[in-house]
Short mmCIF file of C-alpha atoms and ligand atoms in Angstrom, two decimals:
data_model
loop_
_atom_site.label_atom_id
_atom_site.label_comp_id
_atom_site.label_asym_id
_atom_site.label_seq_id
_atom_site.Cartn_x
_atom_site.Cartn_y
_atom_site.Cartn_z
CA MET A 1 -20.55 -21.42 31.07
CA LYS A 2 -17.36 -18.87 30.70
CA THR A 3 -16.95 -17.41 27.17
CA VAL A 4 -13.21 -17.47 25.48
CA TYR A 5 -12.73 -15.38 22.96
CA THR A 6 -9.60 -15.23 20.04
CA CYS A 7 -9.06 -13.20 16.79
CA PHE A 8 -7.86 -14.56 13.48
CA SER A 9 -6.98 -13.12 10.80
CA THR A 10 -5.60 -16.08 9.17
CA ASP A 11 -6.00 -17.87 5.42
CA VAL A 12 -4.38 -20.96 6.61
CA ILE A 13 -4.35 -22.77 10.32
CA HIS A 14 -1.59 -24.13 11.64
CA ASP A 15 -0.28 -25.41 14.98
CA GLY A 16 0.09 -22.01 16.26
CA HIS A 17 -3.84 -21.61 15.96
CA LEU A 18 -4.57 -25.05 17.19
CA ASN A 19 -2.76 -24.44 20.15
CA ILE A 20 -4.58 -21.64 21.27
CA ILE A 21 -7.66 -23.41 20.58
CA ASN A 22 -6.74 -26.21 22.58
CA HIS A 23 -6.00 -23.87 25.32
CA ALA A 24 -9.08 -22.07 25.03
CA LYS A 25 -11.51 -25.11 25.30
CA GLU A 26 -10.01 -25.07 28.67
CA TYR A 27 -11.83 -22.14 29.80
CA GLY A 28 -15.16 -22.41 28.80
CA ARG A 29 -17.24 -22.39 25.39
CA VAL A 30 -15.23 -20.64 22.34
CA VAL A 31 -15.78 -17.64 20.20
CA VAL A 32 -13.25 -17.05 17.32
CA GLY A 33 -13.37 -13.67 15.45
CA CYS A 34 -12.73 -13.14 11.99
CA LEU A 35 -10.73 -9.79 11.34
CA SER A 36 -12.71 -8.10 8.72
CA ASP A 37 -10.77 -7.42 5.46
CA LYS A 38 -10.67 -3.70 5.77
CA GLU A 39 -8.54 -3.96 9.32
CA MET A 40 -6.90 -6.68 8.31
CA ILE A 41 -5.12 -5.11 5.37
CA ARG A 42 -4.00 -2.20 8.11
CA CYS A 43 -2.69 -4.59 10.67
CA THR A 44 -1.35 -7.73 9.28
CA LYS A 45 -1.19 -9.71 5.91
CA PHE A 46 -3.61 -8.74 3.06
CA PRO A 47 -6.31 -11.63 2.88
CA THR A 48 -6.55 -14.20 -0.07
CA LYS A 49 -9.46 -15.67 0.71
CA SER A 50 -12.42 -13.76 1.22
CA GLU A 51 -14.62 -13.30 4.77
CA GLU A 52 -16.77 -15.81 4.28
CA GLU A 53 -14.21 -18.41 3.49
CA ARG A 54 -12.18 -17.42 6.28
CA MET A 55 -14.82 -17.97 8.81
CA ASN A 56 -16.19 -21.40 7.22
CA LEU A 57 -12.56 -22.30 7.64
CA TYR A 58 -12.55 -21.82 11.38
CA ARG A 59 -15.46 -23.54 12.10
CA GLN A 60 -14.17 -26.54 10.98
CA ILE A 61 -11.76 -26.35 13.55
CA ASP A 62 -12.39 -28.63 16.46
CA GLY A 63 -13.22 -26.96 19.69
CA VAL A 64 -14.51 -24.21 18.12
CA ASP A 65 -18.32 -23.47 19.14
CA GLU A 66 -19.22 -19.84 17.27
CA VAL A 67 -17.42 -17.82 14.73
CA VAL A 68 -17.91 -14.10 14.61
CA MET A 69 -16.88 -11.34 12.31
CA GLN A 70 -14.80 -8.97 14.31
CA ASN A 71 -14.92 -5.31 12.44
CA ASN A 72 -12.39 -3.35 14.68
CA MET A 73 -8.59 -4.32 14.60
CA LEU A 74 -8.72 -2.67 18.75
CA TYR A 75 -11.77 -5.41 19.93
CA ASP A 76 -14.14 -3.19 20.58
CA ASP A 77 -16.75 -4.16 18.67
CA VAL A 78 -16.81 -8.39 19.82
CA ILE A 79 -15.80 -7.23 23.59
CA LYS A 80 -18.89 -5.29 23.74
CA ALA A 81 -21.16 -7.67 22.32
CA LEU A 82 -19.98 -10.60 23.59
CA HIS A 83 -18.37 -9.63 27.15
CA PRO A 84 -16.30 -12.70 27.37
CA ASN A 85 -14.61 -13.77 30.10
CA TYR A 86 -11.39 -14.24 28.66
CA VAL A 87 -9.51 -13.16 25.79
CA ILE A 88 -6.55 -15.59 24.57
CA HIS A 89 -3.84 -14.83 22.35
CA GLY A 90 -0.19 -15.97 21.39
CA ASP A 91 2.11 -13.89 23.82
CA ASN A 92 4.18 -12.30 20.65
CA TRP A 93 1.59 -9.43 20.92
CA LYS A 94 3.18 -8.55 24.19
CA GLU A 95 5.63 -7.10 21.77
CA GLY A 96 5.68 -4.59 19.07
CA ALA A 97 3.46 -2.71 17.15
CA GLU A 98 0.65 -4.87 18.79
CA SER A 99 1.18 -4.52 21.91
CA ALA A 100 -0.86 -0.97 21.33
CA ILE A 101 -3.91 -3.50 20.72
CA ARG A 102 -3.31 -5.89 24.20
CA THR A 103 -3.06 -2.63 26.39
CA HIS A 104 -6.37 -1.19 24.79
CA VAL A 105 -8.18 -4.83 25.19
CA GLU A 106 -6.82 -5.09 28.84
CA GLY A 107 -8.51 -1.89 29.24
CA LEU A 108 -12.14 -3.32 28.32
CA LEU A 109 -11.42 -6.64 29.91
CA SER A 110 -10.82 -4.92 33.29
CA GLU A 111 -14.19 -2.57 32.66
CA TYR A 112 -16.14 -6.02 33.76
CA GLY A 113 -13.36 -8.08 35.19
CA GLY A 114 -12.55 -10.36 32.24
CA GLN A 115 -9.01 -11.51 32.07
CA ILE A 116 -6.48 -11.95 28.90
CA ILE A 117 -4.65 -15.04 28.66
CA ASP A 118 -1.21 -15.20 26.59
CA VAL A 119 -0.36 -18.42 25.26
CA PRO A 120 3.49 -19.39 24.41
CA TYR A 121 3.80 -18.23 20.40
CA THR A 122 4.22 -21.51 18.38
CA TYR A 123 6.81 -20.20 15.87
CA ASN A 124 7.75 -24.16 14.91
CA GLU A 125 9.11 -25.04 11.47
CA ASN A 126 5.74 -25.94 9.82
CA VAL A 127 4.84 -22.58 11.54
CA LYS A 128 7.54 -20.97 9.69
CA LYS A 129 6.97 -23.03 6.56
CA ILE A 130 3.14 -22.20 5.96
CA ASP A 131 4.08 -18.09 7.09
CA ALA A 132 6.76 -18.41 4.19
CA GLN A 133 4.43 -20.08 1.73
CA LEU A 134 1.66 -17.45 2.48
CA LYS A 135 4.25 -14.35 1.68
CA GLU A 136 5.01 -16.22 -1.50
CA LYS A 137 2.01 -16.29 -2.94
CA LEU A 138 1.16 -12.88 -1.96
CA SER A 139 4.22 -11.72 -3.96
CA MET A 140 2.81 -13.63 -7.17
CA PRO A 141 2.13 -11.98 -10.26
CA GLU A 142 -1.51 -13.07 -10.60
CA TYR A 143 -2.16 -12.21 -6.84
CA ARG A 144 -0.44 -9.14 -6.68
CA ARG A 145 -1.72 -7.86 -9.71
CA LYS A 146 -5.47 -8.07 -8.89
CA ARG A 147 -4.35 -6.42 -5.28
CA LEU A 148 -5.35 -2.55 -6.46
CA ARG A 149 -8.53 -3.11 -7.91
CA GLN A 150 -9.49 -5.13 -4.53
CA LEU A 151 -8.07 -2.64 -2.24
CA ILE A 152 -10.16 0.55 -3.96
CA GLU A 153 -13.27 -1.83 -2.81
CA MET A 154 -12.10 -2.66 0.38
CA THR A 155 -10.83 0.72 1.92
CA PRO A 156 -11.81 4.26 1.92
CA VAL A 157 -8.19 5.32 0.61
CA VAL A 158 -5.50 3.57 -0.79
CA LYS A 159 -2.30 4.84 0.56
CA VAL A 160 0.82 4.14 -1.68
CA MET A 161 4.45 5.28 -1.01
CA GLU A 162 7.20 5.38 -3.53
CA ALA A 163 9.48 2.81 -3.87
CA HIS A 164 12.92 2.50 -6.35
CA SER A 165 15.20 -0.42 -5.13
CA GLY A 166 14.48 -3.52 -3.01
CA LEU A 167 15.39 -1.10 0.03
CA THR A 168 12.74 1.54 -0.34
CA GLY A 169 10.17 -1.87 -1.39
CA LEU A 170 11.33 -3.16 1.80
CA ILE A 171 10.46 0.12 3.97
CA VAL A 172 7.05 0.12 2.39
CA GLU A 173 6.35 -3.49 3.05
CA LYS A 174 7.20 -3.72 6.63
CA THR A 175 6.81 -0.15 7.96
CA VAL A 176 3.84 -0.82 10.54
CA ILE A 177 3.05 1.75 13.04
CA GLU A 178 0.49 2.52 16.07
CA GLY A 179 -1.61 5.40 15.09
CA ASP A 180 -2.74 8.47 17.23
CA ASN A 181 -6.18 6.51 17.40
CA GLY A 182 -4.59 3.20 18.83
CA LYS A 183 -4.53 1.46 15.50
CA LEU A 184 -1.97 -0.03 13.25
CA ASP A 185 -1.77 1.30 10.13
CA GLN A 186 0.70 0.76 7.09
CA PHE A 187 1.02 1.59 3.65
CA ASP A 188 -0.77 0.00 0.63
CA ALA A 189 1.15 -0.35 -2.18
CA MET A 190 3.99 1.08 -3.82
CA TRP A 191 4.52 3.74 -6.50
CA VAL A 192 7.48 3.50 -8.83
CA SER A 193 8.13 7.02 -9.96
CA SER A 194 9.94 8.24 -12.35
CA LEU A 195 11.23 10.78 -10.57
CA CYS A 196 12.53 8.99 -7.85
CA ASP A 197 13.76 5.70 -10.34
CA SER A 198 15.52 8.49 -12.54
CA THR A 199 17.12 10.18 -9.41
CA ALA A 200 18.45 7.00 -8.14
CA LYS A 201 20.13 6.59 -11.44
CA GLY A 202 21.79 10.32 -11.37
CA LYS A 203 19.26 10.85 -14.53
CA PRO A 204 17.16 13.50 -15.10
CA ASP A 205 13.42 12.35 -15.39
CA ILE A 206 12.74 12.79 -19.04
CA GLU A 207 11.78 9.59 -20.29
CA LEU A 208 15.83 8.98 -20.92
CA VAL A 209 15.85 5.45 -18.29
CA ASP A 210 14.99 3.01 -20.53
CA MET A 211 12.12 1.10 -19.96
CA THR A 212 14.30 -2.55 -19.78
CA SER A 213 16.27 -0.54 -17.01
CA ARG A 214 12.71 0.82 -15.19
CA PHE A 215 11.40 -3.01 -15.88
CA ARG A 216 15.00 -3.87 -13.91
CA THR A 217 13.72 -1.87 -10.76
CA ILE A 218 10.34 -3.20 -10.38
CA GLU A 219 11.78 -6.70 -10.70
CA ASP A 220 14.38 -5.37 -7.87
CA ILE A 221 11.22 -4.30 -5.68
CA THR A 222 8.74 -7.31 -6.41
CA GLU A 223 11.46 -9.66 -5.32
CA VAL A 224 11.31 -9.18 -1.91
CA THR A 225 8.18 -7.58 -1.15
CA THR A 226 4.22 -8.79 -1.45
CA LYS A 227 2.07 -5.47 -1.81
CA PRO A 228 0.84 -3.95 -5.26
CA ILE A 229 2.84 -1.54 -7.53
CA ILE A 230 1.34 1.54 -9.60
CA PHE A 231 3.96 2.24 -11.94
CA ASP A 232 4.49 5.78 -13.42
CA GLY A 233 4.68 5.33 -17.46
CA ASP A 234 5.14 9.19 -18.21
CA THR A 235 3.90 9.72 -21.06
CA GLY A 236 3.53 6.05 -22.45
CA GLY A 237 5.69 6.71 -25.49
CA LEU A 238 4.71 5.91 -28.73
CA THR A 239 1.42 3.95 -28.97
CA GLU A 240 2.86 1.43 -30.82
CA HIS A 241 5.57 0.74 -27.84
CA PHE A 242 2.94 1.40 -25.06
CA VAL A 243 0.84 -2.00 -26.12
CA TYR A 244 4.08 -3.99 -25.54
CA THR A 245 4.56 -2.06 -22.18
CA VAL A 246 1.65 -2.77 -20.99
CA ARG A 247 1.55 -6.27 -21.80
CA SER A 248 5.33 -6.28 -19.88
CA LEU A 249 3.86 -5.07 -17.05
CA GLU A 250 0.93 -7.28 -16.65
CA ARG A 251 3.59 -10.24 -16.46
CA LEU A 252 5.25 -8.44 -13.71
CA GLY A 253 2.52 -8.42 -11.69
CA VAL A 254 2.28 -4.61 -11.81
CA SER A 255 -1.08 -3.25 -11.05
CA ALA A 256 -1.60 -0.48 -12.81
CA VAL A 257 0.19 2.14 -14.85
CA ILE A 258 -0.49 6.07 -15.13
CA ILE A 259 0.16 7.56 -18.25
CA GLU A 260 -0.06 11.93 -18.53
CA ASP A 261 -1.01 13.41 -21.40
CA LYS A 262 1.76 15.09 -22.47
CA THR A 263 3.82 14.43 -25.92
CA GLY A 264 7.42 15.15 -26.64
CA LEU A 265 10.15 15.59 -24.28
CA LYS A 266 8.25 15.41 -20.91
CA LYS A 267 10.21 17.06 -18.04
CA ASN A 268 8.60 16.63 -14.54
CA SER A 269 5.54 18.43 -13.99
CA LEU A 270 6.89 20.20 -10.75
CA PHE A 271 8.61 22.15 -13.16
CA GLY A 272 5.11 23.67 -14.29
CA THR A 273 4.90 26.16 -16.89
CA GLU A 274 8.83 27.26 -16.11
CA VAL A 275 9.94 24.96 -18.98
CA GLN A 276 8.50 24.15 -22.24
CA GLN A 277 5.92 20.90 -22.04
CA THR A 278 3.22 20.00 -24.88
CA GLN A 279 -0.01 18.21 -23.58
CA ASP A 280 -0.94 15.97 -26.21
CA SER A 281 -4.33 16.25 -28.08
CA ILE A 282 -7.47 14.39 -26.48
CA GLU A 283 -8.06 12.67 -29.66
CA ASN A 284 -4.07 11.02 -29.67
CA PHE A 285 -4.68 10.16 -25.99
CA SER A 286 -7.37 8.84 -25.86
CA ALA A 287 -6.49 6.30 -28.69
CA LYS A 288 -3.31 5.50 -26.72
CA ILE A 289 -5.18 4.47 -23.72
CA ALA A 290 -7.70 2.50 -26.07
CA ALA A 291 -4.91 0.57 -27.54
CA GLY A 292 -3.36 0.11 -24.42
CA LYS A 293 -6.81 -1.40 -23.10
CA LYS A 294 -7.10 -3.46 -26.24
CA ALA A 295 -3.40 -4.72 -25.35
CA GLN A 296 -4.03 -5.69 -21.79
CA LEU A 297 -4.78 -9.54 -21.50
CA THR A 298 -6.08 -10.07 -17.80
CA ASP A 299 -8.90 -8.04 -16.22
CA ASP A 300 -7.36 -7.00 -13.38
CA PHE A 301 -4.72 -4.52 -15.06
CA MET A 302 -5.64 -0.98 -14.86
CA ILE A 303 -4.67 1.89 -17.49
CA ILE A 304 -4.88 5.31 -15.35
CA ALA A 305 -4.61 8.66 -17.19
CA ARG A 306 -3.16 11.43 -15.84
CA ILE A 307 -4.23 15.01 -16.61
CA GLU A 308 -2.08 17.60 -16.79
CA SER A 309 -4.34 20.63 -17.41
CA LEU A 310 -3.85 22.48 -13.93
CA ILE A 311 0.23 22.03 -14.43
CA LEU A 312 0.15 23.23 -17.69
CA GLU A 313 -2.45 26.06 -17.05
CA GLN A 314 -5.46 25.10 -19.22
CA GLY A 315 -8.26 25.36 -16.98
CA MET A 316 -10.72 23.73 -15.05
CA GLU A 317 -12.89 22.93 -17.42
CA ASP A 318 -10.41 21.45 -19.90
CA ALA A 319 -9.28 19.24 -17.02
CA LEU A 320 -12.57 17.89 -16.56
CA LYS A 321 -13.17 17.44 -20.59
CA ARG A 322 -10.18 15.54 -20.53
CA ALA A 323 -11.13 13.27 -17.73
CA HIS A 324 -14.39 12.30 -19.03
CA ALA A 325 -12.69 11.68 -22.60
CA PHE A 326 -10.29 9.54 -21.11
CA VAL A 327 -12.62 7.78 -19.25
CA ALA A 328 -14.82 6.98 -22.41
CA ALA A 329 -11.46 5.78 -24.09
CA GLY A 330 -11.08 3.06 -21.65
CA ALA A 331 -9.08 4.40 -18.73
CA ASP A 332 -9.52 2.58 -15.48
CA GLY A 333 -8.73 5.55 -13.27
CA ILE A 334 -8.27 9.78 -13.25
CA MET A 335 -5.05 11.40 -11.88
CA ILE A 336 -5.08 14.67 -11.61
CA HIS A 337 -2.22 16.91 -10.62
CA SER A 338 -1.33 20.51 -9.51
CA ARG A 339 1.61 22.10 -8.12
CA LYS A 340 0.10 24.46 -5.67
CA LYS A 341 0.34 24.51 -2.11
CA ASP A 342 -3.29 25.01 -1.80
CA PRO A 343 -5.39 21.57 -2.32
CA ALA A 344 -8.37 24.36 -3.47
CA GLU A 345 -8.29 23.43 -7.56
CA ILE A 346 -7.75 19.31 -7.01
CA LEU A 347 -10.78 19.27 -4.61
CA GLU A 348 -13.09 21.73 -7.52
CA PHE A 349 -11.78 19.19 -9.73
CA CYS A 350 -12.64 16.07 -7.25
CA ASP A 351 -15.92 17.56 -6.63
CA LYS A 352 -17.04 18.73 -10.23
CA PHE A 353 -16.24 14.91 -11.79
CA ARG A 354 -17.73 12.79 -9.51
CA ALA A 355 -21.22 15.07 -9.90
CA ASP A 356 -21.03 13.21 -13.45
CA ASN A 357 -18.79 9.97 -12.43
CA ASN A 358 -19.43 8.20 -9.07
CA GLU A 359 -17.11 5.21 -9.84
CA THR A 360 -14.34 5.69 -12.15
CA PRO A 361 -11.22 5.85 -9.25
CA ILE A 362 -9.45 9.34 -8.44
CA VAL A 363 -6.01 9.24 -8.14
CA VAL A 364 -3.75 12.41 -6.53
CA VAL A 365 -0.58 13.07 -5.77
CA PRO A 366 -0.13 15.62 -2.67
CA SER A 367 3.71 16.53 -3.17
CA SER A 368 2.90 20.41 -3.28
CA PHE A 369 -0.42 20.48 -1.38
CA ASN A 370 0.79 18.57 1.27
CA THR A 371 -1.68 20.27 4.24
CA ILE A 372 -4.33 18.01 3.17
CA THR A 373 -5.06 14.22 4.87
CA GLU A 374 -5.84 11.51 2.96
CA GLU A 375 -9.16 11.60 5.54
CA GLU A 376 -10.16 15.11 3.48
CA LEU A 377 -8.95 13.53 0.02
CA ALA A 378 -11.58 11.30 0.25
CA GLU A 379 -14.49 13.19 1.69
CA HIS A 380 -13.90 14.59 -2.09
CA GLY A 381 -13.89 11.45 -3.80
CA VAL A 382 -10.48 10.39 -3.84
CA ASN A 383 -9.50 6.68 -4.28
CA ILE A 384 -5.61 6.83 -3.94
CA VAL A 385 -3.66 9.23 -2.66
CA ILE A 386 0.43 8.50 -3.68
CA TYR A 387 3.44 9.96 -1.47
CA ALA A 388 5.55 10.20 -4.84
CA ASN A 389 8.93 11.28 -3.66
CA GLN A 390 9.48 12.01 0.24
CA LEU A 391 11.72 8.62 0.61
CA THR A 392 14.22 9.69 -2.13
CA ARG A 393 13.92 13.33 -0.16
CA SER A 394 14.73 12.39 2.98
CA ALA A 395 17.29 9.98 2.22
CA PHE A 396 19.44 12.24 0.04
CA PRO A 397 20.06 15.44 2.50
CA ALA A 398 21.11 12.65 5.22
CA MET A 399 23.40 10.94 2.96
CA GLN A 400 24.78 14.53 1.67
CA GLN A 401 25.20 15.81 5.56
CA THR A 402 27.20 12.24 6.25
CA ALA A 403 29.24 12.86 3.43
CA MET A 404 29.93 16.35 4.15
CA ASP A 405 30.75 16.05 8.43
CA ILE A 406 32.95 12.96 7.09
CA LEU A 407 35.50 15.63 5.13
CA LYS A 408 34.97 17.80 7.83
CA TYR A 409 36.59 15.81 10.50
CA HIS A 410 38.53 13.61 8.43
CA ARG A 411 36.79 10.51 10.01
CA ALA A 412 33.52 9.08 10.72
CA LYS A 413 33.30 9.34 14.50
CA GLU A 414 30.99 12.42 14.46
CA VAL A 415 28.68 11.12 12.52
CA ASP A 416 28.01 7.71 14.00
CA ASP A 417 25.19 8.31 16.16
CA ARG A 418 22.95 9.32 13.66
CA LEU A 419 23.53 5.83 11.94
CA LEU A 420 22.19 2.66 11.26
CA PRO A 421 24.42 0.31 13.78
CA ILE A 422 26.79 -1.80 12.13
CA LYS A 423 24.86 -4.69 13.99
CA ASN A 424 21.87 -3.71 12.40
CA ILE A 425 22.74 -3.02 8.95
CA ILE A 426 24.12 -6.78 8.82
CA THR A 427 20.62 -8.35 9.77
CA LEU A 428 18.36 -5.80 7.91
CA ILE A 429 17.33 -7.96 5.37
CA ASP A 430 16.37 -11.56 5.96
CA GLU A 431 17.62 -14.77 4.58
CA ILE A 432 15.72 -17.42 3.08
C1 LIG B 1 6.90 11.17 -10.59
O1 LIG B 1 6.67 10.43 -8.93
O2 LIG B 1 8.01 10.86 -11.35
C2 LIG B 1 5.41 11.65 -10.88
C3 LIG B 1 4.89 12.49 -9.88
O3 LIG B 1 5.17 11.64 -11.74
S1 LIG B 1 5.06 14.34 -9.95
O4 LIG B 1 6.92 14.23 -9.78
O5 LIG B 1 4.74 14.85 -8.88
O6 LIG B 1 5.30 14.54 -11.66
MG1 LIG B 2 6.84 10.81 -13.29
#
């Protein structure tokens, strides 16, 4: 009897999946692969059911003979183990980012005479409705909030990109690429940076944009996305105010706030010691963290302590002492910052911190030390990498150049080639 294999990465079975199984049955014994969480978060939607729950769901489908785990989105593991005669899939994978996976599978099958069966992709009203409901579910605060903790468990390094508006949120949400290794990849979460949120409003990054306005930015983003949010809480302000901020962020579905151990008028860290900045005492900042943890109502929310000792040239020992003290005060993670081009001091901190603490997540923001890869950072115990300002910094020169060229040529024709076509801009945003 021949074997027909298909891979599912869904939490809900709809007409499309049933159609695939019905076709598959005609060719032989049907084996369904359950794509692992780790791979699912890289190429499709975030799972709302566990691997075990998904496997049980697939087992219940009429016509399915066996369910196995698939741990590689490129199918290498399952094809090697099962040698299926056929791999069956909706024909939607012939186009877009997924087509690279199809080509790879085709190559694997051709080694022993296996074949791909493409069945017409089902996209009827029922399927559309289920897709939309799943997306809606993922965007709800209770799902979104806990996702950061889940991601830290699921993936060697959580990749976070800044977002400061609905539009930048959509870029982080939807950008999927085919990487050098042939696998698809995407960002895991969004960073609502104080620098970019302030810059988008034409204001300096000095805690001038008030919380109401910052929350409005979060809402603009949450209305059109599903990925989890890490909020840049600056110094957290007065402890008496910070406890209210924690509750509001939890309610909005934010996963984590990062607060930095500075006091008084905050200036952006990338100024370093070029401007007057005061580091908070360990006692005061620990008390702020502890008050925030006490105020928090959900188990999901994280308060991450950001240490400015390296930025303010207070030395490695001070940074480490603070990290351990802030963890003792209840911090759920440590962010260590540096403005050196060389990542050496960041890596030294991570290695020394990990020697005594193997649990607490470490967060880094490689804006200055940008030659190091996510993988290298993860090897030193980093859990979360934040690209804090690159979308804003790429948009600004592009917009400025366009403004200058229109002034120069007294018309817009000369800039048109580098603009998003009108047809694309009017259809960029999906209507419900
Ligand atoms: C931000 O993005 O606002 C940050 C990171 O706080 S940094 O600008 O590097 O200080
Ligand atoms: Mg900031």
